[in-house]
mmCIF file of N, CA and C in Angstrom:
data_model
loop_
_atom_site.group_PDB
_atom_site.id
_atom_site.type_symbol
_atom_site.label_atom_id
_atom_site.label_comp_id
_atom_site.label_asym_id
_atom_site.label_seq_id
_atom_site.Cartn_x
_atom_site.Cartn_y
_atom_site.Cartn_z
ATOM 1 N N MET A 295 60.448 -39.752 17.101
ATOM 2 C CA MET A 295 59.034 -40.247 16.878
ATOM 3 C C MET A 295 58.411 -39.798 15.726
ATOM 4 N N GLU A 296 58.286 -40.514 14.798
ATOM 5 C CA GLU A 296 57.829 -40.141 13.350
ATOM 6 C C GLU A 296 56.639 -39.048 13.433
ATOM 7 N N THR A 297 55.519 -39.636 14.195
ATOM 8 C CA THR A 297 54.296 -38.978 14.267
ATOM 9 C C THR A 297 53.934 -38.252 15.088
ATOM 10 N N CYS A 298 54.826 -38.213 16.099
ATOM 11 C CA CYS A 298 54.706 -37.004 17.309
ATOM 12 C C CYS A 298 54.758 -35.895 16.809
ATOM 13 N N ILE A 299 53.588 -34.939 17.416
ATOM 14 C CA ILE A 299 53.942 -33.482 16.565
ATOM 15 C C ILE A 299 54.734 -32.553 17.197
ATOM 16 N N PHE A 300 54.974 -32.990 18.370
ATOM 17 C CA PHE A 300 56.066 -32.020 19.207
ATOM 18 C C PHE A 300 57.500 -32.718 18.587
ATOM 19 N N CYS A 301 57.732 -33.785 18.330
ATOM 20 C CA CYS A 301 59.057 -34.215 17.594
ATOM 21 C C CYS A 301 59.181 -33.341 16.239
ATOM 22 N N LYS A 302 57.799 -33.147 15.564
ATOM 23 C CA LYS A 302 57.989 -32.674 14.173
ATOM 24 C C LYS A 302 58.285 -31.091 14.417
ATOM 25 N N ILE A 303 57.745 -30.486 15.260
ATOM 26 C CA ILE A 303 58.023 -29.157 15.696
ATOM 27 C C ILE A 303 59.338 -28.949 15.919
ATOM 28 N N ILE A 304 60.345 -29.893 16.757
ATOM 29 C CA ILE A 304 61.677 -29.967 17.068
ATOM 30 C C ILE A 304 62.528 -29.968 15.938
ATOM 31 N N ARG A 305 61.803 -31.193 15.012
ATOM 32 C CA ARG A 305 62.647 -31.078 13.930
ATOM 33 C C ARG A 305 62.189 -29.982 12.377
ATOM 34 N N LYS A 306 61.498 -28.830 13.200
ATOM 35 C CA LYS A 306 61.010 -27.849 12.314
ATOM 36 C C LYS A 306 60.391 -28.056 10.831
ATOM 37 N N GLU A 307 59.761 -29.262 11.040
ATOM 38 C CA GLU A 307 58.720 -29.794 10.111
ATOM 39 C C GLU A 307 57.365 -29.002 10.144
ATOM 40 N N ILE A 308 56.957 -28.568 11.611
ATOM 41 C CA ILE A 308 55.864 -27.686 11.532
ATOM 42 C C ILE A 308 56.185 -26.387 12.179
ATOM 43 N N PRO A 309 56.008 -25.014 11.599
ATOM 44 C CA PRO A 309 56.612 -23.508 12.129
ATOM 45 C C PRO A 309 55.681 -23.667 13.284
ATOM 46 N N THR A 310 56.211 -22.855 14.550
ATOM 47 C CA THR A 310 55.889 -22.474 15.502
ATOM 48 C C THR A 310 56.549 -21.205 15.888
ATOM 49 N N ASN A 311 55.731 -20.533 17.121
ATOM 50 C CA ASN A 311 56.672 -19.404 17.739
ATOM 51 C C ASN A 311 57.439 -19.796 18.789
ATOM 52 N N ILE A 312 58.568 -20.244 18.498
ATOM 53 C CA ILE A 312 59.623 -20.370 19.240
ATOM 54 C C ILE A 312 60.142 -19.205 20.252
ATOM 55 N N LEU A 313 60.023 -19.454 21.531
ATOM 56 C CA LEU A 313 60.413 -18.386 22.602
ATOM 57 C C LEU A 313 61.740 -18.927 23.196
ATOM 58 N N TYR A 314 62.326 -19.958 23.249
ATOM 59 C CA TYR A 314 63.508 -20.354 23.749
ATOM 60 C C TYR A 314 63.605 -21.690 23.096
ATOM 61 N N GLU A 315 65.053 -21.885 22.784
ATOM 62 C CA GLU A 315 65.767 -23.329 22.421
ATOM 63 C C GLU A 315 67.228 -23.264 22.909
ATOM 64 N N ASP A 316 67.418 -24.626 23.117
ATOM 65 C CA ASP A 316 68.699 -25.013 23.390
ATOM 66 C C ASP A 316 68.961 -26.408 23.114
ATOM 67 N N ASN A 317 69.978 -27.137 23.539
ATOM 68 C CA ASN A 317 70.345 -28.692 22.823
ATOM 69 C C ASN A 317 69.131 -29.571 23.395
ATOM 70 N N GLU A 318 68.475 -29.297 24.730
ATOM 71 C CA GLU A 318 67.751 -29.762 25.388
ATOM 72 C C GLU A 318 66.536 -29.904 25.418
ATOM 73 N N ILE A 319 66.097 -28.525 25.344
ATOM 74 C CA ILE A 319 64.750 -28.133 25.610
ATOM 75 C C ILE A 319 64.060 -26.819 24.423
ATOM 76 N N LEU A 320 62.696 -26.950 24.452
ATOM 77 C CA LEU A 320 62.250 -26.045 23.257
ATOM 78 C C LEU A 320 60.746 -25.525 24.059
ATOM 79 N N ALA A 321 60.793 -24.384 23.986
ATOM 80 C CA ALA A 321 59.709 -23.475 24.370
ATOM 81 C C ALA A 321 58.714 -22.899 23.517
ATOM 82 N N PHE A 322 57.648 -22.891 23.194
ATOM 83 C CA PHE A 322 57.057 -22.435 22.053
ATOM 84 C C PHE A 322 55.562 -21.871 22.754
ATOM 85 N N LEU A 323 55.315 -21.081 21.745
ATOM 86 C CA LEU A 323 53.578 -20.600 22.190
ATOM 87 C C LEU A 323 52.595 -21.406 21.694
ATOM 88 N N ASP A 324 51.599 -21.535 22.667
ATOM 89 C CA ASP A 324 50.511 -22.787 22.572
ATOM 90 C C ASP A 324 49.829 -22.413 21.470
ATOM 91 N N ILE A 325 49.292 -22.973 20.047
ATOM 92 C CA ILE A 325 48.544 -22.333 19.351
ATOM 93 C C ILE A 325 47.047 -22.635 19.741
ATOM 94 N N PHE A 326 47.131 -23.134 20.505
ATOM 95 C CA PHE A 326 45.417 -23.545 21.245
ATOM 96 C C PHE A 326 45.641 -22.896 23.013
ATOM 97 N N PRO A 327 45.506 -21.511 22.912
ATOM 98 C CA PRO A 327 45.908 -21.152 24.432
ATOM 99 C C PRO A 327 44.608 -20.671 24.779
ATOM 100 N N ALA A 328 44.730 -21.237 26.252
ATOM 101 C CA ALA A 328 43.466 -20.772 27.090
ATOM 102 C C ALA A 328 43.611 -19.268 27.844
ATOM 103 N N SER A 329 44.768 -18.949 27.685
ATOM 104 C CA SER A 329 45.035 -17.234 27.727
ATOM 105 C C SER A 329 46.247 -16.684 27.236
ATOM 106 N N GLU A 330 46.506 -15.450 26.876
ATOM 107 C CA GLU A 330 47.694 -14.678 26.091
ATOM 108 C C GLU A 330 48.911 -15.301 26.646
ATOM 109 N N GLY A 331 49.773 -15.711 25.879
ATOM 110 C CA GLY A 331 50.978 -16.207 26.567
ATOM 111 C C GLY A 331 51.061 -17.614 26.903
ATOM 112 N N GLN A 332 50.272 -18.533 26.744
ATOM 113 C CA GLN A 332 50.128 -20.131 27.180
ATOM 114 C C GLN A 332 51.481 -20.532 26.339
ATOM 115 N N THR A 333 52.378 -21.083 27.126
ATOM 116 C CA THR A 333 53.488 -21.801 26.299
ATOM 117 C C THR A 333 53.555 -23.097 26.749
ATOM 118 N N LEU A 334 54.358 -24.076 25.833
ATOM 119 C CA LEU A 334 54.669 -25.502 26.034
ATOM 120 C C LEU A 334 55.986 -25.358 26.139
ATOM 121 N N VAL A 335 56.786 -26.021 27.381
ATOM 122 C CA VAL A 335 57.976 -26.346 27.386
ATOM 123 C C VAL A 335 58.230 -27.860 27.394
ATOM 124 N N ILE A 336 59.110 -28.014 26.456
ATOM 125 C CA ILE A 336 59.457 -29.692 26.127
ATOM 126 C C ILE A 336 60.762 -30.084 26.025
ATOM 127 N N PRO A 337 60.905 -31.431 26.448
ATOM 128 C CA PRO A 337 62.575 -31.983 26.066
ATOM 129 C C PRO A 337 62.543 -32.060 24.666
ATOM 130 N N LYS A 338 63.649 -32.219 24.020
ATOM 131 C CA LYS A 338 63.753 -32.641 22.663
ATOM 132 C C LYS A 338 64.163 -33.865 22.496
ATOM 133 N N LYS A 339 64.403 -34.674 23.292
ATOM 134 C CA LYS A 339 64.259 -36.058 23.492
ATOM 135 C C LYS A 339 62.968 -36.381 23.959
ATOM 136 N N HIS A 340 62.490 -37.435 22.796
ATOM 137 C CA HIS A 340 60.986 -37.836 23.021
ATOM 138 C C HIS A 340 60.964 -38.818 24.303
ATOM 139 N N ALA A 341 59.954 -38.484 25.320
ATOM 140 C CA ALA A 341 59.316 -39.147 26.155
ATOM 141 C C ALA A 341 57.868 -39.298 26.544
ATOM 142 N N LYS A 342 57.474 -40.071 26.875
ATOM 143 C CA LYS A 342 56.108 -40.147 27.047
ATOM 144 C C LYS A 342 55.586 -39.849 28.356
ATOM 145 N N TYR A 343 56.151 -40.040 29.535
ATOM 146 C CA TYR A 343 55.720 -39.731 30.651
ATOM 147 C C TYR A 343 57.216 -39.324 31.466
ATOM 148 N N ILE A 344 56.705 -38.093 32.045
ATOM 149 C CA ILE A 344 57.502 -37.023 32.889
ATOM 150 C C ILE A 344 58.415 -37.848 33.834
ATOM 151 N N PHE A 345 57.899 -38.758 34.676
ATOM 152 C CA PHE A 345 58.544 -39.530 35.581
ATOM 153 C C PHE A 345 59.431 -40.429 34.937
ATOM 154 N N ASP A 346 59.565 -40.643 33.663
ATOM 155 C CA ASP A 346 60.562 -41.865 33.341
ATOM 156 C C ASP A 346 61.850 -40.960 32.854
ATOM 157 N N ILE A 347 61.772 -39.375 32.775
ATOM 158 C CA ILE A 347 62.914 -38.972 32.198
ATOM 159 C C ILE A 347 64.283 -38.896 33.404
ATOM 160 N N GLU A 348 65.315 -38.940 32.887
ATOM 161 C CA GLU A 348 66.402 -38.738 33.619
ATOM 162 C C GLU A 348 66.369 -37.689 34.968
ATOM 163 N N GLU A 349 66.791 -37.907 35.903
ATOM 164 C CA GLU A 349 66.851 -36.683 36.750
ATOM 165 C C GLU A 349 67.375 -35.096 36.240
ATOM 166 N N LYS A 350 68.451 -35.327 35.571
ATOM 167 C CA LYS A 350 68.922 -34.188 35.365
ATOM 168 C C LYS A 350 68.003 -33.205 34.067
ATOM 169 N N GLU A 351 67.490 -34.159 33.136
ATOM 170 C CA GLU A 351 66.548 -34.034 32.368
ATOM 171 C C GLU A 351 65.448 -33.172 32.974
ATOM 172 N N TYR A 352 65.064 -33.809 33.947
ATOM 173 C CA TYR A 352 63.571 -33.346 34.512
ATOM 174 C C TYR A 352 63.840 -31.961 35.106
ATOM 175 N N ILE A 353 64.978 -32.048 35.920
ATOM 176 C CA ILE A 353 65.725 -30.753 36.833
ATOM 177 C C ILE A 353 65.648 -29.563 35.699
ATOM 178 N N ASN A 354 66.357 -29.737 34.616
ATOM 179 C CA ASN A 354 66.613 -28.899 33.683
ATOM 180 C C ASN A 354 65.181 -28.492 32.712
ATOM 181 N N LEU A 355 64.380 -29.220 32.944
ATOM 182 C CA LEU A 355 62.948 -29.041 31.927
ATOM 183 C C LEU A 355 62.152 -27.837 33.135
ATOM 184 N N PHE A 356 62.283 -28.277 34.413
ATOM 185 C CA PHE A 356 61.785 -27.360 35.275
ATOM 186 C C PHE A 356 62.107 -25.906 35.517
ATOM 187 N N LEU A 357 63.747 -26.112 35.566
ATOM 188 C CA LEU A 357 64.343 -24.644 35.721
ATOM 189 C C LEU A 357 64.377 -23.852 34.091
ATOM 190 N N LYS A 358 63.988 -24.432 33.042
ATOM 191 C CA LYS A 358 63.876 -23.655 31.726
ATOM 192 C C LYS A 358 62.413 -23.508 31.891
ATOM 193 N N ALA A 359 61.545 -23.808 32.325
ATOM 194 C CA ALA A 359 60.345 -23.396 32.511
ATOM 195 C C ALA A 359 59.851 -22.462 33.321
ATOM 196 N N LYS A 360 60.715 -22.222 34.540
ATOM 197 C CA LYS A 360 60.726 -21.274 35.148
ATOM 198 C C LYS A 360 61.562 -19.849 34.871
ATOM 199 N N LYS A 361 62.409 -20.429 34.020
ATOM 200 C CA LYS A 361 63.251 -18.842 33.448
ATOM 201 C C LYS A 361 62.244 -18.463 32.149
ATOM 202 N N ILE A 362 61.353 -18.959 31.924
ATOM 203 C CA ILE A 362 60.207 -18.875 30.662
ATOM 204 C C ILE A 362 59.371 -18.299 31.317
ATOM 205 N N THR A 363 58.761 -18.416 32.438
ATOM 206 C CA THR A 363 57.666 -18.088 33.149
ATOM 207 C C THR A 363 58.098 -16.743 34.069
ATOM 208 N N LYS A 364 59.421 -16.211 34.397
ATOM 209 C CA LYS A 364 59.620 -14.997 34.654
ATOM 210 C C LYS A 364 59.498 -14.285 33.239
ATOM 211 N N ALA A 365 60.057 -14.628 32.310
ATOM 212 C CA ALA A 365 59.661 -13.539 31.196
ATOM 213 C C ALA A 365 58.129 -13.457 30.925
ATOM 214 N N ILE A 366 57.599 -14.385 30.878
ATOM 215 C CA ILE A 366 55.912 -14.121 30.643
ATOM 216 C C ILE A 366 55.344 -12.848 31.473
ATOM 217 N N ASP A 367 55.787 -13.362 32.912
ATOM 218 C CA ASP A 367 55.220 -12.350 34.078
ATOM 219 C C ASP A 367 55.667 -10.911 33.890
ATOM 220 N N LYS A 368 56.917 -10.735 33.472
ATOM 221 C CA LYS A 368 57.876 -9.449 32.934
ATOM 222 C C LYS A 368 57.081 -9.023 31.996
ATOM 223 N N SER A 369 56.732 -9.528 30.768
ATOM 224 C CA SER A 369 56.341 -8.947 29.665
ATOM 225 C C SER A 369 54.818 -9.160 29.413
ATOM 226 N N LEU A 370 54.037 -9.865 30.399
ATOM 227 C CA LEU A 370 52.574 -9.772 29.958
ATOM 228 C C LEU A 370 51.964 -9.345 31.117
ATOM 229 N N HIS A 371 52.490 -9.639 32.069
ATOM 230 C CA HIS A 371 52.172 -8.872 33.703
ATOM 231 C C HIS A 371 50.305 -9.689 33.990
ATOM 232 N N PRO A 372 50.554 -10.763 33.753
ATOM 233 C CA PRO A 372 49.560 -11.953 34.714
ATOM 234 C C PRO A 372 49.658 -11.676 36.157
ATOM 235 N N ILE A 373 48.340 -11.642 36.751
ATOM 236 C CA ILE A 373 48.649 -12.153 38.292
ATOM 237 C C ILE A 373 49.237 -12.967 38.816
ATOM 238 N N ARG A 374 49.878 -14.134 38.110
ATOM 239 C CA ARG A 374 50.652 -15.308 38.361
ATOM 240 C C ARG A 374 50.531 -16.403 37.206
ATOM 241 N N THR A 375 51.629 -16.970 36.732
ATOM 242 C CA THR A 375 51.324 -18.031 35.783
ATOM 243 C C THR A 375 51.662 -19.286 36.517
ATOM 244 N N CYS A 376 50.275 -20.032 36.105
ATOM 245 C CA CYS A 376 50.606 -21.802 36.705
ATOM 246 C C CYS A 376 51.115 -22.242 35.794
ATOM 247 N N ILE A 377 51.433 -23.688 36.214
ATOM 248 C CA ILE A 377 51.751 -24.699 35.665
ATOM 249 C C ILE A 377 51.083 -26.002 35.782
ATOM 250 N N VAL A 378 51.043 -26.752 34.659
ATOM 251 C CA VAL A 378 50.338 -27.854 34.352
ATOM 252 C C VAL A 378 51.095 -28.847 33.742
ATOM 253 N N VAL A 379 51.451 -30.044 34.088
ATOM 254 C CA VAL A 379 52.170 -31.006 33.529
ATOM 255 C C VAL A 379 50.870 -32.408 33.706
ATOM 256 N N GLU A 380 50.173 -32.521 32.525
ATOM 257 C CA GLU A 380 49.379 -33.821 32.562
ATOM 258 C C GLU A 380 49.609 -34.703 31.365
ATOM 259 N N GLY A 381 50.324 -34.653 30.091
ATOM 260 C CA GLY A 381 50.589 -35.625 29.208
ATOM 261 C C GLY A 381 49.741 -36.377 28.436
ATOM 262 N N PHE A 382 48.511 -35.715 28.408
ATOM 263 C CA PHE A 382 47.186 -36.773 27.366
ATOM 264 C C PHE A 382 47.215 -36.225 26.346
ATOM 265 N N ALA A 383 47.330 -34.876 26.352
ATOM 266 C CA ALA A 383 46.875 -34.343 24.489
ATOM 267 C C ALA A 383 47.950 -34.461 23.699
ATOM 268 N N VAL A 384 49.145 -34.497 24.058
ATOM 269 C CA VAL A 384 50.076 -35.139 23.214
ATOM 270 C C VAL A 384 51.075 -35.905 23.948
ATOM 271 N N ASP A 385 51.161 -37.185 23.355
ATOM 272 C CA ASP A 385 51.991 -38.136 24.468
ATOM 273 C C ASP A 385 53.544 -37.882 23.981
ATOM 274 N N HIS A 386 53.971 -36.775 24.629
ATOM 275 C CA HIS A 386 55.303 -36.031 24.828
ATOM 276 C C HIS A 386 55.558 -35.584 26.171
ATOM 277 N N VAL A 387 56.099 -35.635 26.522
ATOM 278 C CA VAL A 387 56.316 -34.695 28.085
ATOM 279 C C VAL A 387 56.545 -33.508 27.885
ATOM 280 N N HIS A 388 55.487 -32.682 28.485
ATOM 281 C CA HIS A 388 55.592 -31.107 28.226
ATOM 282 C C HIS A 388 54.846 -30.397 29.457
ATOM 283 N N ILE A 389 55.279 -29.319 29.713
ATOM 284 C CA ILE A 389 54.946 -28.469 30.565
ATOM 285 C C ILE A 389 54.062 -27.059 29.984
ATOM 286 N N ARG A 390 52.967 -27.289 30.372
ATOM 287 C CA ARG A 390 52.086 -25.800 29.807
ATOM 288 C C ARG A 390 52.220 -24.734 31.099
ATOM 289 N N LEU A 391 52.373 -23.685 30.671
ATOM 290 C CA LEU A 391 52.816 -22.834 31.230
ATOM 291 C C LEU A 391 51.263 -21.442 30.920
ATOM 292 N N HIS A 392 50.480 -21.532 32.138
ATOM 293 C CA HIS A 392 49.150 -20.823 31.868
ATOM 294 C C HIS A 392 49.465 -19.334 32.639
ATOM 295 N N PRO A 393 49.318 -18.284 32.015
ATOM 296 C CA PRO A 393 49.388 -16.797 32.570
ATOM 297 C C PRO A 393 48.080 -16.610 32.802
ATOM 298 N N CYS A 394 47.753 -16.464 34.245
ATOM 299 C CA CYS A 394 46.300 -15.928 34.612
ATOM 300 C C CYS A 394 46.120 -14.629 34.980
ATOM 301 N N TYR A 395 45.400 -14.046 34.235
ATOM 302 C CA TYR A 395 44.769 -12.721 34.472
ATOM 303 C C TYR A 395 43.470 -12.502 35.253
ATOM 304 N N GLU A 396 43.170 -13.567 35.989
ATOM 305 C CA GLU A 396 42.133 -13.541 36.433
ATOM 306 C C GLU A 396 42.218 -14.483 37.789
ATOM 307 N N LYS A 397 41.607 -14.388 39.198
ATOM 308 C CA LYS A 397 42.054 -15.074 40.207
ATOM 309 C C LYS A 397 41.328 -16.470 40.106
ATOM 310 N N HIS A 398 41.370 -17.211 38.814
ATOM 311 C CA HIS A 398 41.053 -18.634 38.488
ATOM 312 C C HIS A 398 41.802 -19.074 37.308
ATOM 313 N N LEU A 399 42.004 -20.311 37.052
ATOM 314 C CA LEU A 399 42.843 -20.943 36.229
ATOM 315 C C LEU A 399 41.629 -21.290 35.010
ATOM 316 N N ASN A 400 41.793 -20.660 33.595
ATOM 317 C CA ASN A 400 40.793 -21.266 32.843
ATOM 318 C C ASN A 400 41.571 -22.285 31.819
ATOM 319 N N LEU A 401 41.424 -23.472 31.836
ATOM 320 C CA LEU A 401 42.312 -24.552 31.019
ATOM 321 C C LEU A 401 41.274 -24.710 29.591
ATOM 322 N N LYS A 402 40.152 -23.938 29.299
ATOM 323 C CA LYS A 402 39.558 -24.321 27.948
ATOM 324 C C LYS A 402 40.382 -23.056 26.944
ATOM 325 N N PRO A 403 40.571 -23.720 25.721
ATOM 326 C CA PRO A 403 41.125 -22.675 25.001
ATOM 327 C C PRO A 403 40.168 -21.687 24.219
ATOM 328 N N VAL A 404 40.833 -20.362 24.212
ATOM 329 C CA VAL A 404 40.034 -19.169 23.875
ATOM 330 C C VAL A 404 39.391 -19.495 22.353
ATOM 331 N N GLU A 405 38.297 -19.037 21.985
ATOM 332 C CA GLU A 405 37.817 -18.717 20.758
ATOM 333 C C GLU A 405 37.655 -17.413 20.378
ATOM 334 N N PRO A 406 37.897 -16.776 19.158
ATOM 335 C CA PRO A 406 38.590 -18.118 18.066
ATOM 336 C C PRO A 406 40.138 -17.946 18.235
ATOM 337 N N LYS A 407 40.746 -18.903 17.909
ATOM 338 C CA LYS A 407 42.271 -19.024 18.264
ATOM 339 C C LYS A 407 43.116 -17.801 17.645
ATOM 340 N N PRO A 408 44.030 -17.556 18.107
ATOM 341 C CA PRO A 408 44.588 -16.287 17.982
ATOM 342 C C PRO A 408 44.953 -16.354 16.510
ATOM 343 N N SER A 409 45.367 -15.612 16.051
ATOM 344 C CA SER A 409 45.820 -15.323 14.488
ATOM 345 C C SER A 409 47.485 -15.359 14.777
ATOM 346 N N LYS A 410 47.881 -15.584 13.548
ATOM 347 C CA LYS A 410 49.578 -15.950 13.288
ATOM 348 C C LYS A 410 50.072 -14.336 13.642
ATOM 349 N N GLU A 411 49.476 -13.076 13.436
ATOM 350 C CA GLU A 411 49.981 -11.939 13.953
ATOM 351 C C GLU A 411 49.842 -11.702 15.506
ATOM 352 N N GLU A 412 48.745 -12.279 15.716
ATOM 353 C CA GLU A 412 48.781 -12.098 17.328
ATOM 354 C C GLU A 412 49.487 -12.695 18.321
ATOM 355 N N LEU A 413 49.982 -14.163 17.593
ATOM 356 C CA LEU A 413 51.179 -14.876 18.123
ATOM 357 C C LEU A 413 52.346 -14.524 18.218
ATOM 358 N N GLU A 414 52.406 -13.627 16.679
ATOM 359 C CA GLU A 414 54.033 -13.050 16.605
ATOM 360 C C GLU A 414 53.921 -12.267 17.619
ATOM 361 N N LYS A 415 53.006 -11.123 17.791
ATOM 362 C CA LYS A 415 53.301 -9.881 18.809
ATOM 363 C C LYS A 415 53.506 -10.509 20.215
ATOM 364 N N VAL A 416 52.953 -11.710 20.641
ATOM 365 C CA VAL A 416 53.154 -12.064 22.238
ATOM 366 C C VAL A 416 54.573 -12.795 22.348
ATOM 367 N N GLU A 417 55.023 -13.457 20.800
ATOM 368 C CA GLU A 417 56.130 -13.934 21.051
ATOM 369 C C GLU A 417 57.596 -13.093 21.026
ATOM 370 N N LYS A 418 57.330 -11.719 20.418
ATOM 371 C CA LYS A 418 58.172 -10.712 20.799
ATOM 372 C C LYS A 418 58.083 -10.136 21.888
ATOM 373 N N LYS A 419 57.084 -9.809 22.807
ATOM 374 C CA LYS A 419 56.942 -9.769 23.894
ATOM 375 C C LYS A 419 57.923 -10.313 24.852
ATOM 376 N N ILE A 420 57.711 -11.610 24.894
ATOM 377 C CA ILE A 420 58.344 -12.418 25.567
ATOM 378 C C ILE A 420 59.500 -12.753 25.511
ATOM 379 N N LYS A 421 59.888 -13.011 24.394
ATOM 380 C CA LYS A 421 61.562 -13.077 23.924
ATOM 381 C C LYS A 421 62.069 -11.731 24.448
ATOM 382 N N SER A 422 61.697 -10.737 24.598
ATOM 383 C CA SER A 422 62.366 -9.438 24.759
ATOM 384 C C SER A 422 62.605 -9.448 26.107
ATOM 385 N N ALA A 423 61.660 -9.958 26.689
ATOM 386 C CA ALA A 423 61.924 -10.252 28.692
ATOM 387 C C ALA A 423 63.154 -11.314 28.930
ATOM 388 N N LEU A 424 63.279 -12.262 28.047
ATOM 389 C CA LEU A 424 64.103 -13.384 27.902
ATOM 390 C C LEU A 424 65.609 -12.717 27.847
ATOM 391 N N LYS A 425 65.824 -11.859 27.329
ATOM 392 C CA LYS A 425 67.205 -11.281 26.670
ATOM 393 C C LYS A 425 68.109 -10.558 28.085
#
């Protein structure tokens, strides 16, 4: 899709902090996080509704989200990382991983938005745990 922001990220037209990438999946830090390390896991193939994607793609998306979650948990030490699949903010299938540092899930973006340097620091921590 020409105008989809996630498709632009996939095509590297918009810079982002990529945590994981393979032929089918891209995971990157959310630039409007509700908590440190909030990550988006998306299929590279554009789809608007998660229940319309092929079963193999669906399973792969969730398996990669699990892998990224384990790295978030290992590197950032939240109480747990929650998963949200809603699909309204961007019309491209995506899983949001929310590291929770308190016993409630805050879905509101933190203010002010993290700096480029702060995002790069978190990116390095999570990427090192993925190895």
